[in-house]
Tab-separated table of C-alpha atoms and ligand atoms in Angstrom:
chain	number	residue	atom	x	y	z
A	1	UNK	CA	-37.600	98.158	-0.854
A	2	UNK	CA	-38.993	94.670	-1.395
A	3	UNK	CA	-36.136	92.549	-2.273
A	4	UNK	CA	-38.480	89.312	-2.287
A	5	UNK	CA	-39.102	87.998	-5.541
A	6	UNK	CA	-43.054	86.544	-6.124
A	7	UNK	CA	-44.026	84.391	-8.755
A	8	UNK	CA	-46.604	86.975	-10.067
A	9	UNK	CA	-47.958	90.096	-8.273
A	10	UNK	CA	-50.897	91.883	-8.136
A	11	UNK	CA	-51.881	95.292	-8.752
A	12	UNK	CA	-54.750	97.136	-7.428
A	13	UNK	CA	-55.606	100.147	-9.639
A	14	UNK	CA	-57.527	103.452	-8.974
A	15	UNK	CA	-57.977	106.153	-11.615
A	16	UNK	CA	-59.570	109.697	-10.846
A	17	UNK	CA	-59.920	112.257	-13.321
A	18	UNK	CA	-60.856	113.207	-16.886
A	19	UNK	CA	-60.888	110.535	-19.789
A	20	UNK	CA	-57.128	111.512	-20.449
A	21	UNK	CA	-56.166	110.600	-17.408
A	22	UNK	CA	-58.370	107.419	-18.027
A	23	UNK	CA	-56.238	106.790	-20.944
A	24	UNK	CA	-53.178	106.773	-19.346
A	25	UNK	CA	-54.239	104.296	-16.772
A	26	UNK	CA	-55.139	102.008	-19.664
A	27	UNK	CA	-51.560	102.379	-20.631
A	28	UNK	CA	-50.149	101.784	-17.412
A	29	UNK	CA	-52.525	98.645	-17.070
A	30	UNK	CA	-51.583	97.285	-20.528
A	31	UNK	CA	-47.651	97.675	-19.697
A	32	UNK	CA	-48.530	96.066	-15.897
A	33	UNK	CA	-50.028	93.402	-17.442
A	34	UNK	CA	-47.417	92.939	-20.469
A	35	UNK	CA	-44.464	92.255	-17.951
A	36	UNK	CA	-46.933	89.650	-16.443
A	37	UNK	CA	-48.730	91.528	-13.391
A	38	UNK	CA	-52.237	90.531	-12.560
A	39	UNK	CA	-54.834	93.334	-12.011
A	40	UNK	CA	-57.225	93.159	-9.168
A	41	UNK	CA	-60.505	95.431	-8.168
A	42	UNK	CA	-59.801	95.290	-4.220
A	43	UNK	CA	-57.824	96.514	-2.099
A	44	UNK	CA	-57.446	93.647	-0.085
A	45	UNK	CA	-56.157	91.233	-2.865
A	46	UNK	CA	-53.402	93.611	-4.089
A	47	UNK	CA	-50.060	93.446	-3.382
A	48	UNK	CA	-49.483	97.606	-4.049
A	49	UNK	CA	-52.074	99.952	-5.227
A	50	UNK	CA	-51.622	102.589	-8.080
A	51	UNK	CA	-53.176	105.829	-7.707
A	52	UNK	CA	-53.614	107.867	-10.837
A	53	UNK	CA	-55.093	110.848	-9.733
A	54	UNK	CA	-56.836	114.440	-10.432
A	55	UNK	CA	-55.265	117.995	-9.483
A	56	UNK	CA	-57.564	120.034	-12.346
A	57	UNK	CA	-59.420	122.121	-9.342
A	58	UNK	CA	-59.517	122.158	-5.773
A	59	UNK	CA	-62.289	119.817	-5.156
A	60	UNK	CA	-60.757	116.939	-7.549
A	61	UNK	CA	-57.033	117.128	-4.772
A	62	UNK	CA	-59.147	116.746	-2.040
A	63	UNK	CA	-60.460	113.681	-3.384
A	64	UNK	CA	-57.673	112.663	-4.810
A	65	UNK	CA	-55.863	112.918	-1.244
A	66	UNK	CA	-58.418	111.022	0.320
A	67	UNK	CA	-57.814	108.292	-2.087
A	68	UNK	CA	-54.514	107.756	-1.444
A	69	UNK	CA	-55.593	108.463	2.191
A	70	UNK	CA	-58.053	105.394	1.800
A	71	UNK	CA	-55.329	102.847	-0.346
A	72	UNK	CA	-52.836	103.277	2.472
A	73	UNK	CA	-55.017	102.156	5.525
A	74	UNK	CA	-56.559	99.332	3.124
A	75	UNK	CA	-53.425	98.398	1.586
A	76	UNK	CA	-50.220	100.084	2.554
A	77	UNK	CA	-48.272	100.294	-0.550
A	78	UNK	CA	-49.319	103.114	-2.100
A	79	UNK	CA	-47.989	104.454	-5.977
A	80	UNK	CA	-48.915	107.633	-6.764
A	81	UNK	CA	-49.242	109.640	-10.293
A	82	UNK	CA	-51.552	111.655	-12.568
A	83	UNK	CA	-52.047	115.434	-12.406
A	84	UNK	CA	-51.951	115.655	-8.966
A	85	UNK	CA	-48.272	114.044	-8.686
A	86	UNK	CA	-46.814	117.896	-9.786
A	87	UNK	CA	-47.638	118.821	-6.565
A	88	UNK	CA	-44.960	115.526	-4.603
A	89	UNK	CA	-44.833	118.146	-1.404
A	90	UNK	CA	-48.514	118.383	-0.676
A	91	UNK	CA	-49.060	114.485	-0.954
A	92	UNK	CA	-45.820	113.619	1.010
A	93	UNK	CA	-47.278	116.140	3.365
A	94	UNK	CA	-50.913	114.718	3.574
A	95	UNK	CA	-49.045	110.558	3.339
A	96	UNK	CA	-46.273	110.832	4.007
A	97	UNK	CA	-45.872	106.458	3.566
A	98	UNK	CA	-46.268	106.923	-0.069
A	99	UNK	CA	-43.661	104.651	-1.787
A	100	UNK	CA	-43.426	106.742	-4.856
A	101	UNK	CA	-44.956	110.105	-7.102
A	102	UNK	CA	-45.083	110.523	-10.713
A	103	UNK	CA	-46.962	112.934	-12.551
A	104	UNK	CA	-48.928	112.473	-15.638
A	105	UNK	CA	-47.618	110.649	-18.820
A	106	UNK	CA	-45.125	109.254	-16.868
A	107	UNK	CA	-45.830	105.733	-17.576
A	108	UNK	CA	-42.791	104.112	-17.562
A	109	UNK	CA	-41.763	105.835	-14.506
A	110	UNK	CA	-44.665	104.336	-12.651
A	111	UNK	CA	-44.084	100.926	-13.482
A	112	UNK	CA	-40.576	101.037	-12.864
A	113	UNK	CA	-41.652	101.903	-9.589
A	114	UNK	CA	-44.138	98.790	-9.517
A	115	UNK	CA	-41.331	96.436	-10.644
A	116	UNK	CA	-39.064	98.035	-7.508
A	117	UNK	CA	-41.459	97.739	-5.059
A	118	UNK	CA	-43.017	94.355	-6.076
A	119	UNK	CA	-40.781	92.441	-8.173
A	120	UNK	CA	-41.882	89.182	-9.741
A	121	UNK	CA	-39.235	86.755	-10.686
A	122	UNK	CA	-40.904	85.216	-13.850
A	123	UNK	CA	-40.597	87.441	-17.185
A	124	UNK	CA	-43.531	87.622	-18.697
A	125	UNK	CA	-43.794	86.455	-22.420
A	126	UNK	CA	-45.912	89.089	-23.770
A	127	UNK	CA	-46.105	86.219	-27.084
A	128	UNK	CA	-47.841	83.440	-25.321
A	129	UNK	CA	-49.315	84.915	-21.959
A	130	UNK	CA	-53.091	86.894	-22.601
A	131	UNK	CA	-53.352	90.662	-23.064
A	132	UNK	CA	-56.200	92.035	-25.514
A	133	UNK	CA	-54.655	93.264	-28.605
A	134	UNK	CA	-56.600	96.415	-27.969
A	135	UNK	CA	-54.786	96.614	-24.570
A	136	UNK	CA	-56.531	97.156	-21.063
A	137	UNK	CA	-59.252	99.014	-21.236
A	138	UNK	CA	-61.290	101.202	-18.299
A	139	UNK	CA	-64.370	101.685	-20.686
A	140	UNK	CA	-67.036	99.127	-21.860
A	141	UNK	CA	-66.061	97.347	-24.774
A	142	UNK	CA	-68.023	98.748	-27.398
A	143	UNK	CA	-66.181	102.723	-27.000
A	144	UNK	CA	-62.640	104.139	-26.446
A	145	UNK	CA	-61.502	107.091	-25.869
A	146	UNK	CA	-58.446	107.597	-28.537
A	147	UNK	CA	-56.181	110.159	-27.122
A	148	UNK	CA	-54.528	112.011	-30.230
A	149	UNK	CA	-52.064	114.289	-27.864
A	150	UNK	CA	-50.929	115.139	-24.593
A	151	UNK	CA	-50.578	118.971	-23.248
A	152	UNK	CA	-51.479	122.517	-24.339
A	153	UNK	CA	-50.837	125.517	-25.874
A	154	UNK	CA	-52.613	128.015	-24.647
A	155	UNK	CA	-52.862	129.601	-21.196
A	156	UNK	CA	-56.095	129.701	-19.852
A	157	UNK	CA	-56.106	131.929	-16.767
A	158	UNK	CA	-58.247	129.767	-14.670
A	159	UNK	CA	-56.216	126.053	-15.738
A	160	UNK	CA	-52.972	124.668	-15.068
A	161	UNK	CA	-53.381	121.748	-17.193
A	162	UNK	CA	-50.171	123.129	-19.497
A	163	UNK	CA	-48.191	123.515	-15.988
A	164	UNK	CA	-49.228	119.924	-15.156
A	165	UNK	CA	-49.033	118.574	-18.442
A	166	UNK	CA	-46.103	120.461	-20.952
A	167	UNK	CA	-47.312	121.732	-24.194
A	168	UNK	CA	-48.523	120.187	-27.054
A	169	UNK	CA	-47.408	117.007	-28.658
A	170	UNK	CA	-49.227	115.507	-31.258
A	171	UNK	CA	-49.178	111.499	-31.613
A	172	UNK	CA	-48.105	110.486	-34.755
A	173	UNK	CA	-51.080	109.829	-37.020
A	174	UNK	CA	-50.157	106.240	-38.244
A	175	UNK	CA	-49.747	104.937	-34.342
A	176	UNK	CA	-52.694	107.074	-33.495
A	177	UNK	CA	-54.933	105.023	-36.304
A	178	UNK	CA	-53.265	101.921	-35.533
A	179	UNK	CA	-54.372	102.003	-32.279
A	180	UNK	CA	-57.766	102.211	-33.942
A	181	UNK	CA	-57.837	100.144	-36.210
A	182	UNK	CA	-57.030	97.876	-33.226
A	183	UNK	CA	-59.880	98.792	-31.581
A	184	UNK	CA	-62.253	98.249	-34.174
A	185	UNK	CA	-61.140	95.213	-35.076
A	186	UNK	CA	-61.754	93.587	-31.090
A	187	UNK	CA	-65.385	95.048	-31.153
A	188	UNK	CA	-65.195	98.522	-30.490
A	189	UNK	CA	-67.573	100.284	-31.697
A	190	UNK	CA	-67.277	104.248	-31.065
A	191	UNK	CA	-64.246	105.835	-31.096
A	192	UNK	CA	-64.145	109.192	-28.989
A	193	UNK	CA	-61.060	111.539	-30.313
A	194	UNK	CA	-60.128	113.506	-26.636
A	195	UNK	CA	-57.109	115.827	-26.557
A	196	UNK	CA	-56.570	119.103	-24.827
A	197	UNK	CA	-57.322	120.740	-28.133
A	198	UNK	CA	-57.879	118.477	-31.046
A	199	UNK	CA	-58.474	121.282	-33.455
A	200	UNK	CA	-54.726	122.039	-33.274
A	201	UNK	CA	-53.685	118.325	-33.471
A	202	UNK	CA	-50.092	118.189	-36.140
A	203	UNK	CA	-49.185	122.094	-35.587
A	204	UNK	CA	-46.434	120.985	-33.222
A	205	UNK	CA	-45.068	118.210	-35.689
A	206	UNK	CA	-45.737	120.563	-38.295
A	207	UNK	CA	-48.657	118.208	-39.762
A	208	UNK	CA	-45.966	115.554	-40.931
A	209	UNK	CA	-47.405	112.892	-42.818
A	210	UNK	CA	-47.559	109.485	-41.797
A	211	UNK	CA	-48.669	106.312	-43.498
A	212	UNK	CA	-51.598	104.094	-42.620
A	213	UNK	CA	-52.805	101.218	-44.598
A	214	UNK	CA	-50.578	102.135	-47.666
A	215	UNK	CA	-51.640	105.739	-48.288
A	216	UNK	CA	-50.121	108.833	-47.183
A	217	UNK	CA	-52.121	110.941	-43.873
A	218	UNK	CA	-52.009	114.474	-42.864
A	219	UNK	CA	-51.583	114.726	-39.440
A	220	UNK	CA	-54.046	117.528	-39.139
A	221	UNK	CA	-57.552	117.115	-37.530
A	222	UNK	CA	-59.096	116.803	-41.154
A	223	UNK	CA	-56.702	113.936	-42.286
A	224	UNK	CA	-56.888	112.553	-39.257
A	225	UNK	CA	-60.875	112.791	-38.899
A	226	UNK	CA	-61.160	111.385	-42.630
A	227	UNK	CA	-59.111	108.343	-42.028
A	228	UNK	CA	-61.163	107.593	-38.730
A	229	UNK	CA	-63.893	107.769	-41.167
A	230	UNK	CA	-63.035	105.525	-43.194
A	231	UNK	CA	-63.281	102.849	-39.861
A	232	UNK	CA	-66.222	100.928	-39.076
A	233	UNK	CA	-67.427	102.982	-36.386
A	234	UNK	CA	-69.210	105.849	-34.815
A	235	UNK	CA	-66.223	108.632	-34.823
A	236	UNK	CA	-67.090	111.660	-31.910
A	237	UNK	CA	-64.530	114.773	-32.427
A	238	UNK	CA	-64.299	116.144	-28.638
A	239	UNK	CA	-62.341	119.000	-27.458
A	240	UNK	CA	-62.799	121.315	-30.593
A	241	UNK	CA	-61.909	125.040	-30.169
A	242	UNK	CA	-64.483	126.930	-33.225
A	243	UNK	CA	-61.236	127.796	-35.505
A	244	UNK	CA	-61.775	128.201	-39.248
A	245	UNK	CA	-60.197	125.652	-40.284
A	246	UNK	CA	-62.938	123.441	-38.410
A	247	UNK	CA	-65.224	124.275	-41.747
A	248	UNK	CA	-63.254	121.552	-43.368
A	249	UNK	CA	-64.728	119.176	-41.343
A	250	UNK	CA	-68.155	119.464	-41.908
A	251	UNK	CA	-67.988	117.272	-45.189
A	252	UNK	CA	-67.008	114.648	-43.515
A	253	UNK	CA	-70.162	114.645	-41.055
A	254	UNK	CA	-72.322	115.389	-43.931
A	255	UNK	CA	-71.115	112.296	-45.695
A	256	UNK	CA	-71.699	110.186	-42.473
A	257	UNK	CA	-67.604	109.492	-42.315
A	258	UNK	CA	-67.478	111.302	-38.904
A	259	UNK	CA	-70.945	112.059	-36.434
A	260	UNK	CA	-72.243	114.993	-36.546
A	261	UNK	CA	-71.681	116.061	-33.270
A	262	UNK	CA	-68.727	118.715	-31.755
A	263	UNK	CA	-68.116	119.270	-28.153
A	264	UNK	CA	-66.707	122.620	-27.905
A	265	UNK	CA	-65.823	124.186	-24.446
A	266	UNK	CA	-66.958	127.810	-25.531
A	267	UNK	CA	-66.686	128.285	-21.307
A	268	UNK	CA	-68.287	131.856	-22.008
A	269	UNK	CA	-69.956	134.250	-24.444
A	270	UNK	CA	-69.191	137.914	-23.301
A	271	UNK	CA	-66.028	138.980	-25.160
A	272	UNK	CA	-64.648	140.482	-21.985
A	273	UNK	CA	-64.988	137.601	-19.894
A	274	UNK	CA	-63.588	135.231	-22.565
A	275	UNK	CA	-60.580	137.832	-22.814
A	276	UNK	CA	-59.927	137.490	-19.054
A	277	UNK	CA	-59.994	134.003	-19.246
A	278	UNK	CA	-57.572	133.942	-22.371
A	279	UNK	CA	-59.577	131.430	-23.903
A	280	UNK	CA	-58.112	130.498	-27.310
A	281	UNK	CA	-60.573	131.730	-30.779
A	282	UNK	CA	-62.284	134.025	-28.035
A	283	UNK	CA	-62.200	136.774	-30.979
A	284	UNK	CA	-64.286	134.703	-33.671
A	285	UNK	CA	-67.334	135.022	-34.336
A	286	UNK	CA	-68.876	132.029	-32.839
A	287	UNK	CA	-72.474	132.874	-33.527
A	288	UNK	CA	-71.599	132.782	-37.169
A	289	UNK	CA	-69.642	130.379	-37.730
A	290	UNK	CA	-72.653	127.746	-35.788
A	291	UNK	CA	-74.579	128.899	-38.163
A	292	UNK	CA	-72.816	128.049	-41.126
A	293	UNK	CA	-71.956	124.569	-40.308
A	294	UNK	CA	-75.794	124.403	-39.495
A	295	UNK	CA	-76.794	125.220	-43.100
A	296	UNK	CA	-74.240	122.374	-44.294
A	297	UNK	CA	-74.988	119.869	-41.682
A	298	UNK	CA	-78.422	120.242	-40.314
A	299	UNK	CA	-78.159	117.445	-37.947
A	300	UNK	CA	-74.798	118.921	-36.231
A	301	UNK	CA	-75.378	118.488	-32.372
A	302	UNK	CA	-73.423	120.880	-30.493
A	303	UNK	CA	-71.682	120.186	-27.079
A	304	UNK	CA	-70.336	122.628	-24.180
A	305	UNK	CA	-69.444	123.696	-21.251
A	306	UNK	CA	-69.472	127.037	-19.372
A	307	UNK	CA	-68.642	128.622	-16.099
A	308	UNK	CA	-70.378	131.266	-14.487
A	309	UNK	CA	-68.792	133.551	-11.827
A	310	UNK	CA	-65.284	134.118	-13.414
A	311	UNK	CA	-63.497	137.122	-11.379
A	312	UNK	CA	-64.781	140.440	-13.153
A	313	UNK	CA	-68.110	138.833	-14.400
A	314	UNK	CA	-70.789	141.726	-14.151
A	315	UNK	CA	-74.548	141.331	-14.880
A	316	UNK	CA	-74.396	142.422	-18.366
A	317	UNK	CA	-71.669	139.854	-18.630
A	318	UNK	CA	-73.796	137.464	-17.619
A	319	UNK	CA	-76.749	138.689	-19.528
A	320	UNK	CA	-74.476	138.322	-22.987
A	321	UNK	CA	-73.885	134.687	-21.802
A	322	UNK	CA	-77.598	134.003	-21.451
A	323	UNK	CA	-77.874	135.795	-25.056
A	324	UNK	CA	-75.284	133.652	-26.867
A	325	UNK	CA	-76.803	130.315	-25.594
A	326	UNK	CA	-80.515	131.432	-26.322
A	327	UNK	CA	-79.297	132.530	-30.047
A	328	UNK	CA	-76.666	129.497	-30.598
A	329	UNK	CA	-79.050	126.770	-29.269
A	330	UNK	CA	-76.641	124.106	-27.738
A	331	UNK	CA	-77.765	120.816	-27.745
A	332	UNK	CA	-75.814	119.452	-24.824
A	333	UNK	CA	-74.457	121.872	-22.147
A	334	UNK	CA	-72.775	121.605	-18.555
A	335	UNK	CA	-72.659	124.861	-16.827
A	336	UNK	CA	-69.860	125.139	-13.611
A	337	UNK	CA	-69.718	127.928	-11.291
A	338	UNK	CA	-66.192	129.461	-11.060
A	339	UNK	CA	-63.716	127.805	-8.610
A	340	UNK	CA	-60.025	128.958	-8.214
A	341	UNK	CA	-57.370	126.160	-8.804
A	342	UNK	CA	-53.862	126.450	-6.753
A	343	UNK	CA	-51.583	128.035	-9.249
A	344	UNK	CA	-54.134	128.944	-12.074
A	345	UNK	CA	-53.616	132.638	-13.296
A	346	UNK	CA	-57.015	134.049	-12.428
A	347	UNK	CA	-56.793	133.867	-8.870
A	348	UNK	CA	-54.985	137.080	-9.592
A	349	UNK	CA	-57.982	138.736	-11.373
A	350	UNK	CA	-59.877	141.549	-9.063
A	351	UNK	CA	-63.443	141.454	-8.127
A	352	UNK	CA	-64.276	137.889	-7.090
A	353	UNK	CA	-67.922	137.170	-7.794
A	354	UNK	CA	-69.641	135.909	-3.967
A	355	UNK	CA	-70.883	132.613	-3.785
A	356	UNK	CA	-74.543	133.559	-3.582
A	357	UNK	CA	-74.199	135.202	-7.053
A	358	UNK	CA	-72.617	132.383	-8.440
A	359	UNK	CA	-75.088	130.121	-7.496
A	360	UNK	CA	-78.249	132.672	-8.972
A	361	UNK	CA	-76.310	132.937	-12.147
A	362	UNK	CA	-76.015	128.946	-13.069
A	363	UNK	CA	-79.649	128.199	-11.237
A	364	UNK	CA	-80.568	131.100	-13.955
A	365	UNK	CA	-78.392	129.453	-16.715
A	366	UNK	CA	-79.840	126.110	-16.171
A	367	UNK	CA	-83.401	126.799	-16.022
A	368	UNK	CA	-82.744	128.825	-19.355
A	369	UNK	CA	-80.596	125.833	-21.166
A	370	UNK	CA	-83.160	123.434	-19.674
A	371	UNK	CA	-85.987	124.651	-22.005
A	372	UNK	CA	-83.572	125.102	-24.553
A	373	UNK	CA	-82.292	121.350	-24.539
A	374	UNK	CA	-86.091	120.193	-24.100
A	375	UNK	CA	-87.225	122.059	-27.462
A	376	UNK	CA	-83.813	120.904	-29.012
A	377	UNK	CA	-84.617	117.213	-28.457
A	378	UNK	CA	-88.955	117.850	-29.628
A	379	UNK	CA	-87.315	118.015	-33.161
A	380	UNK	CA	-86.679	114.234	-32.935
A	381	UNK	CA	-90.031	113.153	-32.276
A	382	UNK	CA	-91.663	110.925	-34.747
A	383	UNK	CA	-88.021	110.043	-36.440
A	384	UNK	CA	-86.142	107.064	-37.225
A	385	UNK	CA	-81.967	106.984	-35.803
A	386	UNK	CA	-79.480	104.741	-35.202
A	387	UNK	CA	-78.827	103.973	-31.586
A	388	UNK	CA	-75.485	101.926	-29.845
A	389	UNK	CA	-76.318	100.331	-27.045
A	390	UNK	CA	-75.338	100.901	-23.828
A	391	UNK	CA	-77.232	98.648	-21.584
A	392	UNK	CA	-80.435	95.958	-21.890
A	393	UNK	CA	-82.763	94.929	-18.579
A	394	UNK	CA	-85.804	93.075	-18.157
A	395	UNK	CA	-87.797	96.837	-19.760
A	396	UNK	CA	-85.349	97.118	-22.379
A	397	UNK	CA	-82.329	98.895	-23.800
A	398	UNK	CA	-80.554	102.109	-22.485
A	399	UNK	CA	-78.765	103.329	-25.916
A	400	UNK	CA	-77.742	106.656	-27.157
A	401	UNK	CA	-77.984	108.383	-30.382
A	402	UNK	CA	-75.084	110.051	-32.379
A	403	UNK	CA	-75.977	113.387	-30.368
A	404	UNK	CA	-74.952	111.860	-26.824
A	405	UNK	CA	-71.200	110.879	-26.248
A	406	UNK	CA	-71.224	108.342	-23.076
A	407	UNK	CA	-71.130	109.666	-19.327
A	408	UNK	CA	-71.717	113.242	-19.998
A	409	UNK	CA	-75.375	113.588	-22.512
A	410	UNK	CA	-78.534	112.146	-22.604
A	411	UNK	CA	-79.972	108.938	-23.298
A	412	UNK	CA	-82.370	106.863	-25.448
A	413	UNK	CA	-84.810	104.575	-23.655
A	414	UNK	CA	-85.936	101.733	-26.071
A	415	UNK	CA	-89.112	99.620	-25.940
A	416	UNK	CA	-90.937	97.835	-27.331
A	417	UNK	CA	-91.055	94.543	-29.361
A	418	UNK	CA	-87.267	92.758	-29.268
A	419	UNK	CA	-85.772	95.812	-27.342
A	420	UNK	CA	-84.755	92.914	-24.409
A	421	UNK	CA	-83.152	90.960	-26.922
A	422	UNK	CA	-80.804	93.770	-27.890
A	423	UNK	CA	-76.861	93.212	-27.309
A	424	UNK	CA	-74.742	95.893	-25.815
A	425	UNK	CA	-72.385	97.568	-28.536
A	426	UNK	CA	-75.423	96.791	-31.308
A	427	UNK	CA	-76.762	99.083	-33.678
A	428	UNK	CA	-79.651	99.577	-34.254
A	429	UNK	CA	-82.958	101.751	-35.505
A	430	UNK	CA	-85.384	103.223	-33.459
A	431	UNK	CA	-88.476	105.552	-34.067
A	432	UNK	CA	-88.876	108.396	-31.584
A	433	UNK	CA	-91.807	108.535	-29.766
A	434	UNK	CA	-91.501	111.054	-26.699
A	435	UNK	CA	-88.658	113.542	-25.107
A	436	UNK	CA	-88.106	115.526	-22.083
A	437	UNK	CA	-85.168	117.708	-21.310
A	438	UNK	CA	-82.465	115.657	-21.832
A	439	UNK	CA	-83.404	111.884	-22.958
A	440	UNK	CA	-85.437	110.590	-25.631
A	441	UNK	CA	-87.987	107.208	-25.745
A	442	UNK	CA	-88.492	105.364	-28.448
A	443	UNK	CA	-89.840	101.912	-29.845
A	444	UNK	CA	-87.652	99.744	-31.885
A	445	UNK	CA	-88.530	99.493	-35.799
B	501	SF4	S1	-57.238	125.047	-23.831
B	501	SF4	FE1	-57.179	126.254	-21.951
B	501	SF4	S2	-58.531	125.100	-20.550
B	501	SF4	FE2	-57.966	123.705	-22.192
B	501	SF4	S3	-56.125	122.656	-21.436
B	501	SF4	FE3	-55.432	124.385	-22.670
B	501	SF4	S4	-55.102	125.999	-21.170
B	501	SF4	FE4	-56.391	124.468	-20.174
């Protein structure tokens, strides 16, 4: 242990993973910098490097141990948590000069550990020295990602995110919209709701009320999703399983109070591989229920992701999967093929799928989803929407509509008269004028 005491100290930070895990580095951050330590971007001006890293499959350890492979030789004092930090053997193993391992959510853990191994002899006033009221955060400043609750319920067979991560617990729903409010109110502009499964947000607390700005809140996903609403900003519900009870939202995106936009991980279509995979609503009637919230909210854009290859996955399998996203019509869609994770219950299942099939499946998946998307994104041609911009250059602005959540859809390229002028986090109106298969052009108004 360093029993020197520094004047301040700084901290080099590295976060892997998922936007959870990006939220819990911004909490680690804002607490660093609250008791006064200064955060760097290289390795060479820290004085210890946190590692939050990823353990969700095989090829997210392996870069996650080369990470903390890479911090060591850089730096040499090396904190460790996130997802991977359930496994402490295999990364004392691989580093064995680690000072410390945490898993995930274990914030205070990790910068007690800080505070042992670099202690700084000046408390820091959190009252007079400078820490955004929104806290330290990873994204840009116009969007945050507004984590509602940690863990799971269900049991997947091919994740161990409930192993890694305990099961649910909801956030109460006045400190969840406090925290937005916050946000708002220093310039963000899009808030992005990200759980494990936000459709079952309040069942663990039993949807107790809580009170925000005077008035009584269920903490279900409608209260919740009504009271973002009521915020000046783009709301994006992600993480949505297709229970009933996710009718009740569609008001809200009909009356503009929430986009209309879901991203729900169906992960498959055939009945039997969604069975094997113990994927939670795998016996509604998915199909349907699209279909309905289409008629109510025409514009809805739908989001998902799939994986091809599960153990047990036969060709008619597969041909129901191409089926269901031919009929259902997803506007935004990632497609994975089928990798075991250390732990995860399928690896247990019989009749792996070979690696050549795997890859014919998603090349087959693609191509189909690829004329799918590009048809999807005609219908905008000649319209008017509101865009948030992302980025301006010398041709003009990168933005996206309320169909594409930032990092993982499409774009909007704008040109056109004023489009350089544009300010990152503005709104603003643009016609369409082209598509292809996953961005659209368009001229400002
Ligand atoms: S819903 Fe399934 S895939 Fe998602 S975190 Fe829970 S167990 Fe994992």
């Amino acid at each position: 242990m360093n029993s020197s005491f520094a004047a301040s100290a700084r901290v080099g930070f590295v976060s892997l993973g998922c936007p959870k895990a990006l939220v819990d580095s911004e909490r680690i951050m804002t607490q660093l910098r609250l008791d006064g330590y200064e955060l760097v971007a290289s390795y060479e001006d820290a004085d210890i490097v946190v590692v939050n890293t990823c353990g969700f499959i095989d090829s997210a350890k392996a870069e996650s141990l080369e990470t903390i492979g890479e911090a060591l030789n850089e730096n040499g004092k090396v904190i460790v948590t996130g997802c991977l930090g359930v496994h402490e053997d295999d990364i004392r193993r691989a580093h064995p000069n680690v000072l410390s391992v945490t898993g995930p959510q274990q914030y205070e853990a990790v910068v007690g550990a800080v505070r042992e191994h670099v202690p700084i002899d000046t408390p820091h006033d959190p009252l007079t020295d400078l820490v955004p009221p929104q806290g330290v955060k990873l994204t840009p400043r116009h969007y945050a990602y507004l984590k509602i609750s940690e863990g799971c319920n269900h049991k997947c067979s091919f994740c161990i995110i409930p192993s890694m991560r305990g099961r649910l617990a909801s956030r109460p729903v006045d400190e969840v919209l406090r925290e937005a409010e916050r946000l708002v109110a220093n310039g963000v502009r899009e808030l992005l709701v990200i759980s494990q499964d936000t459709s079952a947000y309040g069942i663990d607390t039993k949807y107790r009320t809580g009170f925000w700005q005077g008035r009584p809140v269920k903490a279900d996903m409608l209260g919740l999703a009504a009271a973002l609403g009521s915020l000046d900003a783009w709301v994006r519900l992600h993480y949505v399983y297709p229970y009933p009870h996710v009718d009740n939202v569609m008001p809200l995106m009909r009356d503009g109070l929430v986009l209309p936009y879901l991203d729900i991980p169906f992960q498959h279509g055939s009945p039997q591989v969604l069975k094997a995979m113990r994927r939670p609503a795998h016996a509604e009637n998915v199909l349907e229920r699209i279909a309905r919230w289409r008629s109510e909210v025409p514009e809805l854009a739908l989001r998902s992701t799939f994986i091809v290859g599960f153990p047990g996955e036969t060709d008619h399998d597969f041909e129901i999967l191409l089926d269901f996203i031919d009929a259902a019509e997803l506007d935004r869609v990632g497609c994975f093929q089928y990798s075991p994770v250390a732990g995860a219950a399928a690896n247990d299942l019989p009749d792996p799928i070979p690696d050549a099939d795997k890859q014919a499946r998603w090349d087959a998946f693609m191509q189909l989803q690829q004329q799918i998307s590009t048809h999807r994104l005609e219908r905008y041609r000649g319209r008017t929407l509101e865009v948030l911009v992302d980025a301006v250059d010398a041709d003009g602005a990168v933005a996206r509509s309320y169909a594409d959540a930032p990092e993982i859809d499409g774009l909007v390229y704008v040109r056109g008269p004023g489009s350089t002028s544009l300010t990152v986090g503005e709104f603003c109106a643009v016609t369409i004028s082209d598509s292809d298969e996953y961005d659209l052009f368009a001229t400002t108004v």
